[in-house]
Coordinates of C-alpha atoms and ligand atoms in Angstrom, one line a residue:
X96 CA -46.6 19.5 12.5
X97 CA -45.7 17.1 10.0
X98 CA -42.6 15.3 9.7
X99 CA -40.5 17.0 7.2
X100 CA -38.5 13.9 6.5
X101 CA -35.0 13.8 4.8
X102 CA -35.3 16.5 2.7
X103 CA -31.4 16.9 1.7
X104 CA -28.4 14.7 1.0
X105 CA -25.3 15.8 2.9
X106 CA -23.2 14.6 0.1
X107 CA -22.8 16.3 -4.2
X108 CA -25.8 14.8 -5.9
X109 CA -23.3 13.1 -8.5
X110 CA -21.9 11.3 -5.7
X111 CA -25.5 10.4 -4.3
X112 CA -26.2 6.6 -4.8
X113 CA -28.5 6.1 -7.4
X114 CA -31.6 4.1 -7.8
X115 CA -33.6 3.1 -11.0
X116 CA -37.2 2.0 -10.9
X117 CA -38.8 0.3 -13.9
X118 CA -42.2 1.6 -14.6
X119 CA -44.1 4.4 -13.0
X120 CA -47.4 2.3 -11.7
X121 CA -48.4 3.3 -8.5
X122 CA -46.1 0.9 -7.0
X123 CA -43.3 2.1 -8.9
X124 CA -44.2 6.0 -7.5
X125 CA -44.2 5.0 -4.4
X126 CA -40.8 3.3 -4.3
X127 CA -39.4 6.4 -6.4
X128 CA -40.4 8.7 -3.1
X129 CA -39.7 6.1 -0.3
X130 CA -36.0 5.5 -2.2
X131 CA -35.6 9.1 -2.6
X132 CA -36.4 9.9 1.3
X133 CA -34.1 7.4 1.9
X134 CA -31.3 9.5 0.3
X135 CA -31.2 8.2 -3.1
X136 CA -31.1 9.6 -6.5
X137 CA -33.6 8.2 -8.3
X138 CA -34.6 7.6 -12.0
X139 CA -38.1 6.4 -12.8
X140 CA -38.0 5.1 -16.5
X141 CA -41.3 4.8 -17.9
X142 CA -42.3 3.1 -21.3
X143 CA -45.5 4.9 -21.7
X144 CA -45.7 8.5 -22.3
X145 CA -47.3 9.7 -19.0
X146 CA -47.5 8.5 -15.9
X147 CA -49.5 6.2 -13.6
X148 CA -49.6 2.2 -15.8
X149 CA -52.5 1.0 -15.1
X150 CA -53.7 4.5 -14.1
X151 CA -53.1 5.9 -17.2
X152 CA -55.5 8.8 -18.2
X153 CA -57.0 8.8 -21.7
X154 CA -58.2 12.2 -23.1
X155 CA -60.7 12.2 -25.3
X156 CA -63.4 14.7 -26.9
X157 CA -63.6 16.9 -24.0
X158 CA -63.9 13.4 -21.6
X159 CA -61.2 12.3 -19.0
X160 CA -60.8 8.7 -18.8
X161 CA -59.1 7.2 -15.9
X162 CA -58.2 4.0 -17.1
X163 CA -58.1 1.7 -14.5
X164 CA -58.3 1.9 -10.3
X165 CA -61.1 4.1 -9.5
X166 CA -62.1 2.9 -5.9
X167 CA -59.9 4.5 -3.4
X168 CA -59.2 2.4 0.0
X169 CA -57.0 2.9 3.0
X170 CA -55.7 6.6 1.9
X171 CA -54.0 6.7 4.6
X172 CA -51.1 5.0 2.5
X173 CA -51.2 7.6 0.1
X174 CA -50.9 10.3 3.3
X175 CA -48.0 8.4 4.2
X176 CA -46.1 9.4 0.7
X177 CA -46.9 13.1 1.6
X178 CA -45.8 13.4 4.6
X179 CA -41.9 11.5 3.7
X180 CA -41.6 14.5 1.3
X181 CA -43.2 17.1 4.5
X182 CA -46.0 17.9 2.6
X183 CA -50.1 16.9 2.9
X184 CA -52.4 15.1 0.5
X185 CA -54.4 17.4 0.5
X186 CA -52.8 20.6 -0.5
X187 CA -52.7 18.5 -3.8
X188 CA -55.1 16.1 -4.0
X189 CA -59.1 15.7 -2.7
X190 CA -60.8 12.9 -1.8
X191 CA -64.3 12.2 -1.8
X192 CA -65.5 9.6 0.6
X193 CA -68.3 7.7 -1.4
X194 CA -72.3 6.8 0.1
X195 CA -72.9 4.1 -1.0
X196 CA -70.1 2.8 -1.6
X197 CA -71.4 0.5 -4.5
X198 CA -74.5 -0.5 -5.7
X199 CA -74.8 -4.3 -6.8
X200 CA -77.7 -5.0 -9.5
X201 CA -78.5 -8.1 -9.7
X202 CA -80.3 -9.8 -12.9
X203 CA -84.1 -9.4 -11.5
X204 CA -83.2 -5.5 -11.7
X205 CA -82.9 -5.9 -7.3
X206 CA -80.3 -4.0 -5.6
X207 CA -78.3 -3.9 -2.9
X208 CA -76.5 -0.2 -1.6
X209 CA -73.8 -1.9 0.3
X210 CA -71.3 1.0 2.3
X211 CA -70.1 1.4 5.7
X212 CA -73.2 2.7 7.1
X213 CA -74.3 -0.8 10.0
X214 CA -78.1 0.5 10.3
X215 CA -78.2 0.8 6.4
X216 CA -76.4 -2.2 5.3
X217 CA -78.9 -4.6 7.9
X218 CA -81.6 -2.7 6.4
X219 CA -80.4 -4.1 3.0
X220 CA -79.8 -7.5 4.4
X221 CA -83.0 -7.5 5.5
X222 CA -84.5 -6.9 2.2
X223 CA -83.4 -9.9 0.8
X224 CA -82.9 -12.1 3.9
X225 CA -84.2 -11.4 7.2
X226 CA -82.5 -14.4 8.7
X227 CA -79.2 -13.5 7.4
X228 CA -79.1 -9.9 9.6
X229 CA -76.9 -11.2 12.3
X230 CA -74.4 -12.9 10.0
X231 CA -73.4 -9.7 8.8
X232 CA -72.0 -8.8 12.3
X233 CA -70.3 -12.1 13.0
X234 CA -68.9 -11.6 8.8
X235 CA -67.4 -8.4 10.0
X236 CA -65.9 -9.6 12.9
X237 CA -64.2 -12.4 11.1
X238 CA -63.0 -10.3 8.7
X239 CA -61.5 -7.9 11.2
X240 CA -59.3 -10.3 13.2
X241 CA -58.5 -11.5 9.5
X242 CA -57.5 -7.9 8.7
X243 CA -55.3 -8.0 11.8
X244 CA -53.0 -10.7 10.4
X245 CA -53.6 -10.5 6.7
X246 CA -53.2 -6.6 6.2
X247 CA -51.4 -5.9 9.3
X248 CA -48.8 -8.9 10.2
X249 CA -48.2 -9.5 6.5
X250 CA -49.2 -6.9 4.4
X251 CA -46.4 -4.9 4.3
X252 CA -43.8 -7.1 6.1
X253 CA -41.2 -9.0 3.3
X254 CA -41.7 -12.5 3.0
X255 CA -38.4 -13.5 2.1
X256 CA -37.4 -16.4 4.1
X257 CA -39.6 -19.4 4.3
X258 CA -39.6 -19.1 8.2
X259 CA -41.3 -15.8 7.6
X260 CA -43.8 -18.5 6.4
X261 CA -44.2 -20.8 9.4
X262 CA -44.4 -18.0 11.6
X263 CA -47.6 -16.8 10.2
X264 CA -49.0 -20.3 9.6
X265 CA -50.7 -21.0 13.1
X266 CA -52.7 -17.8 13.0
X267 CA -53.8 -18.3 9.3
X268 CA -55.4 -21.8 10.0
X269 CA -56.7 -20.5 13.2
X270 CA -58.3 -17.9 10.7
X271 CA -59.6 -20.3 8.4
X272 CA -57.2 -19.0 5.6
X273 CA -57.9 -22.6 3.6
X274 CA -61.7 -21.7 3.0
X275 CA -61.9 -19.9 -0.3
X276 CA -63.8 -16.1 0.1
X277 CA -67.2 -17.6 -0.5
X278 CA -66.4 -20.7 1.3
X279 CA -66.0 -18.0 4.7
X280 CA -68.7 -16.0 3.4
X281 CA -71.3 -18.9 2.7
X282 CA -70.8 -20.0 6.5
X283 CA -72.3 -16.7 7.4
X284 CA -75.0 -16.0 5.3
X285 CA -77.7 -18.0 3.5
X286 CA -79.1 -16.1 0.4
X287 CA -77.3 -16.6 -2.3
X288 CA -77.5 -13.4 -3.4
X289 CA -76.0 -11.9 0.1
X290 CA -73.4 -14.7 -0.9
X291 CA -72.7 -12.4 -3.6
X292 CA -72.6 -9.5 -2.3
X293 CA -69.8 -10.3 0.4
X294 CA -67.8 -12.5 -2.0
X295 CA -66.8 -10.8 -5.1
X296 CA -64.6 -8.5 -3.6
X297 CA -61.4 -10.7 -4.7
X298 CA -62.5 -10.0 -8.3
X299 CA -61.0 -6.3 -7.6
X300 CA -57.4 -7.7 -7.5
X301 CA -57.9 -10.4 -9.9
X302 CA -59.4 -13.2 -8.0
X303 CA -61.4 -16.1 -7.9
X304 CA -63.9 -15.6 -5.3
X305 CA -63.7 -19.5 -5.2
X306 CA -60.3 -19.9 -5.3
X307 CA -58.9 -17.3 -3.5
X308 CA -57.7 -17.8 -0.1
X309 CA -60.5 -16.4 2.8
X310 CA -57.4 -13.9 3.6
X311 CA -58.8 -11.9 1.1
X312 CA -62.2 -11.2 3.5
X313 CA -59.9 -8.6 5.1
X314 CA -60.9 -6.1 2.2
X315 CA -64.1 -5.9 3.5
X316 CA -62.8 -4.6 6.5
X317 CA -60.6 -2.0 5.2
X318 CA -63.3 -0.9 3.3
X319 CA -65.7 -0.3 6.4
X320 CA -62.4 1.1 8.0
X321 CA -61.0 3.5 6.2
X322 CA -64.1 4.1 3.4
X323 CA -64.2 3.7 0.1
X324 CA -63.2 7.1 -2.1
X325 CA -62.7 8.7 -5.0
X326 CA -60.2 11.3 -6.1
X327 CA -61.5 14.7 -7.2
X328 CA -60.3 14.9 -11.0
X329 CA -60.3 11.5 -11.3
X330 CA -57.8 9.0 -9.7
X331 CA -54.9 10.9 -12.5
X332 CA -55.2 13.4 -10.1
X333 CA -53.7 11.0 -7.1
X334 CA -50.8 10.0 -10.1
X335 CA -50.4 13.7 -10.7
X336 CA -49.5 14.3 -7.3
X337 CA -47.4 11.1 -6.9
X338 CA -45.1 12.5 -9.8
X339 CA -45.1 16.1 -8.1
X340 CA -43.3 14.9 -5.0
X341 CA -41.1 12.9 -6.8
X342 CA -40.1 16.0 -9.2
X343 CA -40.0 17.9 -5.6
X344 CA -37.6 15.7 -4.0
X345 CA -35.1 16.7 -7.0
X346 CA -35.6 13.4 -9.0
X347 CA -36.8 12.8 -12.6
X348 CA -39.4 10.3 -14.4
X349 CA -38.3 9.9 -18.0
X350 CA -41.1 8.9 -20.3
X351 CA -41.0 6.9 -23.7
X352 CA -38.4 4.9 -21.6
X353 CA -38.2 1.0 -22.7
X354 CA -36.1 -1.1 -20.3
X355 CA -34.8 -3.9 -22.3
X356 CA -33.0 -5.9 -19.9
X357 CA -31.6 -5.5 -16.4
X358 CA -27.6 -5.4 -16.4
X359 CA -26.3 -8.0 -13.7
X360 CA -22.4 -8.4 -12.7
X361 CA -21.5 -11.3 -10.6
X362 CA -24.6 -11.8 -9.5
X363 CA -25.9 -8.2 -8.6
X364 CA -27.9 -5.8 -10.6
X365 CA -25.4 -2.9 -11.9
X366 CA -28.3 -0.8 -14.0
X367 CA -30.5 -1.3 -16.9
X368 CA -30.3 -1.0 -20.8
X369 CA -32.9 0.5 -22.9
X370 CA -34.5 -0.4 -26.2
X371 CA -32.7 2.4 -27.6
X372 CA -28.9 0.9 -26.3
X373 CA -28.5 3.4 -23.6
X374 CA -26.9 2.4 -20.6
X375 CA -28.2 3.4 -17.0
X376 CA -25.8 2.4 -14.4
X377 CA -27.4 1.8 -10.9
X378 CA -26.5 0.9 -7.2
X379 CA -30.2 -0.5 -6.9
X380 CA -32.8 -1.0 -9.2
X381 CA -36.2 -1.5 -8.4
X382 CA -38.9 -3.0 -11.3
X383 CA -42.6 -2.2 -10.7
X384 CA -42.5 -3.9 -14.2
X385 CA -45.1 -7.0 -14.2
X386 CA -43.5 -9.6 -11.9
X387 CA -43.3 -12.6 -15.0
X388 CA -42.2 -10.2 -17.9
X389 CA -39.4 -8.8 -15.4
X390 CA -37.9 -12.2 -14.6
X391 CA -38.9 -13.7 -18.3
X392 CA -37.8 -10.9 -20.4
X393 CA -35.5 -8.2 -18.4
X394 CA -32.8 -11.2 -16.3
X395 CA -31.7 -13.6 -18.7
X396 CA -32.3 -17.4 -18.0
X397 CA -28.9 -17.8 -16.5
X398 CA -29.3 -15.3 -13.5
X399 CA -32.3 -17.3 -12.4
X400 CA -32.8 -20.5 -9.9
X401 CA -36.5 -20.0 -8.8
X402 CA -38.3 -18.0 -11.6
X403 CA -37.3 -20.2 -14.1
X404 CA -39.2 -19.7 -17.9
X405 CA -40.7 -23.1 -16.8
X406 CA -41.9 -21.7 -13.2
X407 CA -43.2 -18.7 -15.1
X408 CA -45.3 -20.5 -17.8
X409 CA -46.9 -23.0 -15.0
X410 CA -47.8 -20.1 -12.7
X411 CA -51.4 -18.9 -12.6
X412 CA -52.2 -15.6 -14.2
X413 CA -55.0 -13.4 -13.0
X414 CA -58.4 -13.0 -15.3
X415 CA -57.6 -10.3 -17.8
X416 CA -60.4 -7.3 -18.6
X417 CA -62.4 -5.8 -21.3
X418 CA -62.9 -2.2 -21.0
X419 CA -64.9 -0.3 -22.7
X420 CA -64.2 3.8 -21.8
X421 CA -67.5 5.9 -23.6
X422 CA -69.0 9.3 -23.3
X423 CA -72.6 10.2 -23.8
X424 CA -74.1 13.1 -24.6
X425 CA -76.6 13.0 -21.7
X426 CA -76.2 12.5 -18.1
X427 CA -78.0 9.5 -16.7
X428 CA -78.7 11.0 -12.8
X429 CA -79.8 7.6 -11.5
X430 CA -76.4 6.0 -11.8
X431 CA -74.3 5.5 -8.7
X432 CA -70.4 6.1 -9.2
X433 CA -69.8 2.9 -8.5
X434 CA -72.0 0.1 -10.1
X435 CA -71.7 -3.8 -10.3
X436 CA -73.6 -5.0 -12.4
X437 CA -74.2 -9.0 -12.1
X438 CA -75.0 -11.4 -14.4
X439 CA -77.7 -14.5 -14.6
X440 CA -74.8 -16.8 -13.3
X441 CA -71.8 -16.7 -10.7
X442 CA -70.5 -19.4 -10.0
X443 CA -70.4 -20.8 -13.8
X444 CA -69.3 -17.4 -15.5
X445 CA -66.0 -17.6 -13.1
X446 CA -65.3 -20.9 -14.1
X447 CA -65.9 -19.6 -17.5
X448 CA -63.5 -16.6 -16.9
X449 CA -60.5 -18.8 -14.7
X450 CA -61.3 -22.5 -15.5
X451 CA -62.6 -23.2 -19.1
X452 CA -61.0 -19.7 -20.3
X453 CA -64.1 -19.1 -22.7
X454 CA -65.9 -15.6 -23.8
X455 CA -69.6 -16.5 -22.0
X456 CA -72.6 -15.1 -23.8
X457 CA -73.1 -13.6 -20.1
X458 CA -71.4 -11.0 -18.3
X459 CA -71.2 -9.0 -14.8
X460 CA -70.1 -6.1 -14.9
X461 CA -68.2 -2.7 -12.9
X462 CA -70.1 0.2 -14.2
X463 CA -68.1 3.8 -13.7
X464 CA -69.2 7.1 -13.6
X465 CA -67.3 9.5 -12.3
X466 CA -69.2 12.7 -13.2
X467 CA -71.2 11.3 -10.2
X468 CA -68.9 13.4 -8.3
X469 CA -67.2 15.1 -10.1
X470 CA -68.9 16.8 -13.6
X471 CA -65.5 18.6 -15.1
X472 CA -64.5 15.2 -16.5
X473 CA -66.5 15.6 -19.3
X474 CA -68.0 18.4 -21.4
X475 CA -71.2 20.2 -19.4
X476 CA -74.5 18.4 -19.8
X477 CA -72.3 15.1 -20.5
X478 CA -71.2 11.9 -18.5
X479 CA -67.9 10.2 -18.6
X480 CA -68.2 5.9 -17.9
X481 CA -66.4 2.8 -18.1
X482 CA -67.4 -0.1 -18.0
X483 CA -65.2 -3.3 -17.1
X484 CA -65.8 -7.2 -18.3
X485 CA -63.7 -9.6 -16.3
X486 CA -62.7 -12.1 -19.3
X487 CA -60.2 -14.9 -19.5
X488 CA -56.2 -13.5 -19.9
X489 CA -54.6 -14.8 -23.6
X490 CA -54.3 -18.8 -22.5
X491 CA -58.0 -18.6 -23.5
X492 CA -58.7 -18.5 -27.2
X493 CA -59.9 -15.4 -27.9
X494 CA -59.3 -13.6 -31.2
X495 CA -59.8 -9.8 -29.7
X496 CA -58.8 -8.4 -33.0
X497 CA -62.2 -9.4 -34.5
X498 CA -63.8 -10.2 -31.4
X499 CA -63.7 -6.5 -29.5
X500 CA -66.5 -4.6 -30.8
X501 CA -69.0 -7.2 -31.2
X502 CA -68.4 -8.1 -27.4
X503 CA -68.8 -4.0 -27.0
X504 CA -71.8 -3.8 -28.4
X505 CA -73.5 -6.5 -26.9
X506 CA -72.3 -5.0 -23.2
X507 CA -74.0 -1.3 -25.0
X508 CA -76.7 -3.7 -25.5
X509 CA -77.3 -5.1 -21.6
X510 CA -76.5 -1.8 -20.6
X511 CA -79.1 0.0 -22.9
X512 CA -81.6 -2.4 -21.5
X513 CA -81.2 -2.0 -17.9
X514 CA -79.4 1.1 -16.4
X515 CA -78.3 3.4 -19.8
X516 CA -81.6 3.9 -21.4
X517 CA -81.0 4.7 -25.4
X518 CA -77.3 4.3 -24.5
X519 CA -76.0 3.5 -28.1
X520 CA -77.6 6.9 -29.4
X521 CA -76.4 9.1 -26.6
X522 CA -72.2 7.9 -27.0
X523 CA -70.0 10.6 -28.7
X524 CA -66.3 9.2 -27.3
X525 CA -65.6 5.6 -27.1
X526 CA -62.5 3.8 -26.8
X527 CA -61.5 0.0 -26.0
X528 CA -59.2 -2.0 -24.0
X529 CA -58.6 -5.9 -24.3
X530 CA -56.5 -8.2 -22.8
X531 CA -54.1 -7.9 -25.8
X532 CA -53.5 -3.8 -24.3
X533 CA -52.4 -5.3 -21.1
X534 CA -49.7 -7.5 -22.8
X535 CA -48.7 -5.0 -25.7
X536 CA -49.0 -2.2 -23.8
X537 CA -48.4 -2.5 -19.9
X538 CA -46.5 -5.7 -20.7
X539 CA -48.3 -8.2 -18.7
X540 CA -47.9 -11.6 -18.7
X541 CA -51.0 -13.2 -20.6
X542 CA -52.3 -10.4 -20.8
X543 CA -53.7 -10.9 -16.7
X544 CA -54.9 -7.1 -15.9
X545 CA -54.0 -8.1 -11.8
X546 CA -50.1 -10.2 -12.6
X547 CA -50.1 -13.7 -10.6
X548 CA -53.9 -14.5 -9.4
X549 CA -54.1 -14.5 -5.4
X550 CA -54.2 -17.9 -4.6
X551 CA -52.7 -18.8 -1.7
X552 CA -49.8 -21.0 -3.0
X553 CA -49.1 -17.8 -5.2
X554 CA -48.7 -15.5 -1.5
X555 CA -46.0 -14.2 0.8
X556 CA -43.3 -16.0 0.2
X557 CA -44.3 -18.5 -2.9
X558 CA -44.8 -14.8 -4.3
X559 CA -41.9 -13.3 -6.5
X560 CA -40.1 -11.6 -3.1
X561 CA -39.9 -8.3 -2.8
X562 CA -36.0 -8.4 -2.9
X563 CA -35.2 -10.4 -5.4
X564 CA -34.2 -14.2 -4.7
X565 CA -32.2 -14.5 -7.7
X566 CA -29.9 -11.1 -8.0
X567 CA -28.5 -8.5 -5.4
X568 CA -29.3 -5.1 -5.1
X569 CA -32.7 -6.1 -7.4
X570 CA -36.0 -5.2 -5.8
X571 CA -39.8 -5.7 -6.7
X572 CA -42.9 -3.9 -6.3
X573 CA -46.3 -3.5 -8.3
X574 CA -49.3 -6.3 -8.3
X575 CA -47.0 -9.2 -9.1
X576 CA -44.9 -9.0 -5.8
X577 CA -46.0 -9.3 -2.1
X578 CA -49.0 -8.4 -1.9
X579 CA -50.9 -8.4 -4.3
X580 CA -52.9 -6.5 -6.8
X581 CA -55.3 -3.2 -6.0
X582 CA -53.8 -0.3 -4.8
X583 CA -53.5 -1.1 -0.8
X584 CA -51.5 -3.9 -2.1
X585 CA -49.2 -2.0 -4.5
X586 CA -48.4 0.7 -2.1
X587 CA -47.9 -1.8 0.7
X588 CA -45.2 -3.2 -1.5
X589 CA -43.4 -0.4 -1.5
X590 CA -43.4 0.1 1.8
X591 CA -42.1 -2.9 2.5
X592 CA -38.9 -1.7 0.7
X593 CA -38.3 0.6 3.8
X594 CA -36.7 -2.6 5.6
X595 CA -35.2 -4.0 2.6
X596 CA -32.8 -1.3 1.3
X597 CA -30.4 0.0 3.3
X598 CA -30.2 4.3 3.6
X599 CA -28.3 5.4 0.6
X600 CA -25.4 7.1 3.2
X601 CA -24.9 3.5 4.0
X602 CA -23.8 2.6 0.4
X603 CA -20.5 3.1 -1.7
X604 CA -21.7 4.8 -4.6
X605 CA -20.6 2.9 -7.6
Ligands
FAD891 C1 -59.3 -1.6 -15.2 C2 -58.8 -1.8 -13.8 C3 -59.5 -1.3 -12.8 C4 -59.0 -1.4 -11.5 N1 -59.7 -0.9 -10.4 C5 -59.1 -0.8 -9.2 C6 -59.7 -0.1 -8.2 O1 -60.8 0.5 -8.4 N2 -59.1 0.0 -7.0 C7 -57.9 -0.7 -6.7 O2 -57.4 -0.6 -5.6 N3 -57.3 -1.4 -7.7 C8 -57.8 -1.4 -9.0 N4 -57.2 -2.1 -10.0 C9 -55.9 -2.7 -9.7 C10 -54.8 -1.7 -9.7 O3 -55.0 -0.7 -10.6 C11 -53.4 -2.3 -9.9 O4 -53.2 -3.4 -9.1 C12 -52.3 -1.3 -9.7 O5 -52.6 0.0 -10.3 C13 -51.1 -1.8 -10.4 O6 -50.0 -1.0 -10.0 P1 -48.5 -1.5 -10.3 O7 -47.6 -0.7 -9.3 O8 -48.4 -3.0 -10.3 O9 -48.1 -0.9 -11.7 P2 -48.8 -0.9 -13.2 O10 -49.9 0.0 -13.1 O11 -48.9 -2.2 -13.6 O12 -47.6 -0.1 -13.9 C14 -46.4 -0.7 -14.4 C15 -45.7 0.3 -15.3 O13 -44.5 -0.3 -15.7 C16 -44.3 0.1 -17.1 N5 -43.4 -0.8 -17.7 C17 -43.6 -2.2 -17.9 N6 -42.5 -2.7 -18.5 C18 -41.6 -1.7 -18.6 C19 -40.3 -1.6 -19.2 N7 -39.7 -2.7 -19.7 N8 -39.7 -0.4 -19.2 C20 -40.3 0.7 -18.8 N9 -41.5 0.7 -18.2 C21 -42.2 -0.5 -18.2 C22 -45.7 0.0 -17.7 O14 -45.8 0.8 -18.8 C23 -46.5 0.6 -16.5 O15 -46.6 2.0 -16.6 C24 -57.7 -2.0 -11.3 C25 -57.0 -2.5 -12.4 C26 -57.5 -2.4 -13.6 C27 -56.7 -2.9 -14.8

């Protein structure tokens, strides 16, 4: 039996206290139905026109385009969501667990099929490095016990007293948390190209593989864990769902909803105002808003001590993405779901991407095609793709107005050349994203795809907290709060709101 969780409020719903959350990312969903088990009336007010942020669907001659997340970890935190509202995931929602879980093309046209599968992966090791089989043991070991602390001791625990801090220090050096990703995985294994392999997962939340903390190994963990899926339908279909319970638990998302600026008295967040001048009041309001623009543009200067415009502008901002979203008129069989594509050059093209902040010549790449597994999300006899360029966010100096479709068609060209034979003849649909769609748009901060980059002076508690240090009653979730980026991260953040705001029965309503 499933719990069927607090599924009415013993007091008239005008009287209920009411929450708003800004923005309906998955972060922002997840608050909306952990606030409203909690009692609360809640609002979601959404910019865009549909649901989801980041997750956005496009529509598109006959093609369905999820925009952004497509790899699917740890669903268990999605189960979670169901079951506050008594429900399962999967009277609404299927997921596919995927074999292989990627395949990683390197240059010289070799591959690696890296999944959860121990016999298959050391058979792939082998391929390129005998030597290097037993690391991978040892490499998953160390990234277990750095799961225990990482995902489970921090994850989705608040970080909002420096102490929390100190606590957690000891086992993070006994961890090795000051080695960078590559710096842990280079002690393991020799080949540079198993190097690879095992390092570029922080590049799926916006990291530096070279810069991010060795914290981050713990992905690789979850991954062998848990699996790595994808949603049938697309991930839209996990958004559609989200939006379900929320309309099931008696609340509303409003759409086409600007915030303009959060309304603080004495101290304490009261509501919001919208572009249009309307006033929402609020007992608690919750932004899944982009962590920078929230502080920068929604709290005016005077409500702030820590996230200062100065603090903001020095911070360090994720890489930003080009994405190009295309349909062809074929199917290409031989492509995996999930493909990474790599480049001549690592090392250099990230410092190209974080450091120098220039366009490179070069490119890796995240190759997705979900008609792998499922064919209805393009028209029959067609594929659906996107494919994703990590590229500097806007402090590099990139004109994308004139630079976006000569940078798409030399990635049609690499592609064309190695893994989409004739691909420039066989598109029908194409749209683009650049960094400028994640400022305009999703209102990002510099346009960074992933909000503050994971380093580790940018964690736990140097992180914007997830109850806001400079107002009352103002809460955080999303990418730009503790934890982090990626969807694990997003939905831990709202989970940690669970001990941070108190049952709405517990408050006077306003
Ligand atoms: C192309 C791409 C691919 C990715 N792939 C993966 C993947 O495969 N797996 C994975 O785990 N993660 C992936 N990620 C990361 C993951 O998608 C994000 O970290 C996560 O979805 C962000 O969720 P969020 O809660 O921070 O909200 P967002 O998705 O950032 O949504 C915030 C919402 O707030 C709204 N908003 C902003 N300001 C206002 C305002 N003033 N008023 C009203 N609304 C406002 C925005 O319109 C938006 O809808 C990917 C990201 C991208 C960009």
């Amino acid at each position: 039996m499933l719990d069927p969780g607090p599924s009415s409020i013993p007091v008239p719903r005008d009287q209920t206290p009411h929450a708003v959350v800004i923005g309906s990312g998955f972060g922002g969903l997840a608050a909306a139905i952990r606030l409203g088990a909690k009692g609360y009336r809640v609002t979601v007010l959404e910019k865009l026109d549909q649901p989801g942020g980041r997750a956005y669907v496009h529509k598109q001659d006959g093609f369905s385009f999820d925009a952004g997340p497509t790899i699917v970890t740890a669903p268990y935190l999605f189960e979670e969501l169901w079951k506050l509202c008594g429900k399962r995931m999967s009277d609404d929602v299927t997921l596919k667990p995927m074999s292989p879980f990627y395949r990683i093309r390197f240059d010289d046209g070799t591959f690696f099929d890296y999944s959860d599968d121990r016999d298959a992966v050391l058979d792939q090791i082998a391929k390129f490095c005998p030597s290097d089989v037993p690391a991978y043991d040892r490499f998953m070991a160390a990234s277990h016990e750095i799961f225990k602390v990482g995902f489970e001791q921090l994850g989705d625990q608040p970080f909002s007293r420096f102490t929390d801090m100190l606590k957690i220090a000891p086992a993070m050096l006994k961890l090795e948390s000051y080695r960078s990703v590559y710096g842990l995985v280079a002690k393991h294994f020799k080949d540079p190209k198993l190097r690879q392999v095992f390092s570029f997962h922080p590049l799926l939340i916006g990291g530096n593989p070279f810069m991010s903390s060795s914290v981050y190994c713990l992905i690789t963990y979850l991954e062998k864990q848990w699996g790595v899926h994808s949603a049938m339908g697309g991930t839209g279909a996990l958004v559609t769902g989200l939006a379900k319970l929320i309309a099931g638990q008696g609340n509303e998302i409003r759409y086409r909803q600007s915030v303009r600026r959060i309304l603080v008295e004495n101290g304490t967040a009261r509501g919001v105002e919208l572009a249009d001048g309307e006033l929402i009041k609020a007992d608690i309001v919750v932004s899944n808003a982009d962590s920078a623009s929230t502080y920068r543009y929604l709290l005016p200067p005077e409500t702030r001590k820590r996230w200062t415009d100065a603090k903001i502008e020095k911070s360090r901002y994720s890489m930003s993405l080009f994405v190009w979203y295309f349909g062809t008129k074929r199917r290409y069989e031989d492509v995996k779901h999930h493909t990474i594509l790599l480049g001549p050059r690592y090392r250099e093209l990230i410092s190209d991407i974080f450091g120098r902040k220039v366009l490179a010549d070069d490119f890796s790449l995240y190759l997705h095609r979900p008609t792998a597994t499922d064919p209805s999300l393009a028209p029959q006899g067609c594929d659906t793709f996107y494919v994703l360029s990590p590229v500097p966010n806007l402090l590099g100096n990139i004109d994308w107005t004139t630079k976006a479709e000569s940078y798409r068609a030399s990635i049609a060209k690499m592609l064309g050349e190695t893994v989409l034979p004739d691909l420039e003849n066989q598109v029908v649909s194409s749209k683009i994203t650049t960094p400028l769609d994640f400022q305009d748009r999703l209102s990002s901060f510099r346009g960074a795809a992933f909000g503050l980059e994971p380093v580790l002076w940018q964690s736990a508690w140097f992180r914007p907290h997830n109850q806001s240090e400079e107002v009352k009653n103002l809460f955080l979730v999303g990418a730009g709060t503790h934890p982090g980026a990626g969807l694990p991260g997003v939905l831990s953040s709202a989970r940690v709101l669970d001990s941070l705001v108190p049952p709405a029965d517990s408050l006077v309503t306003s």
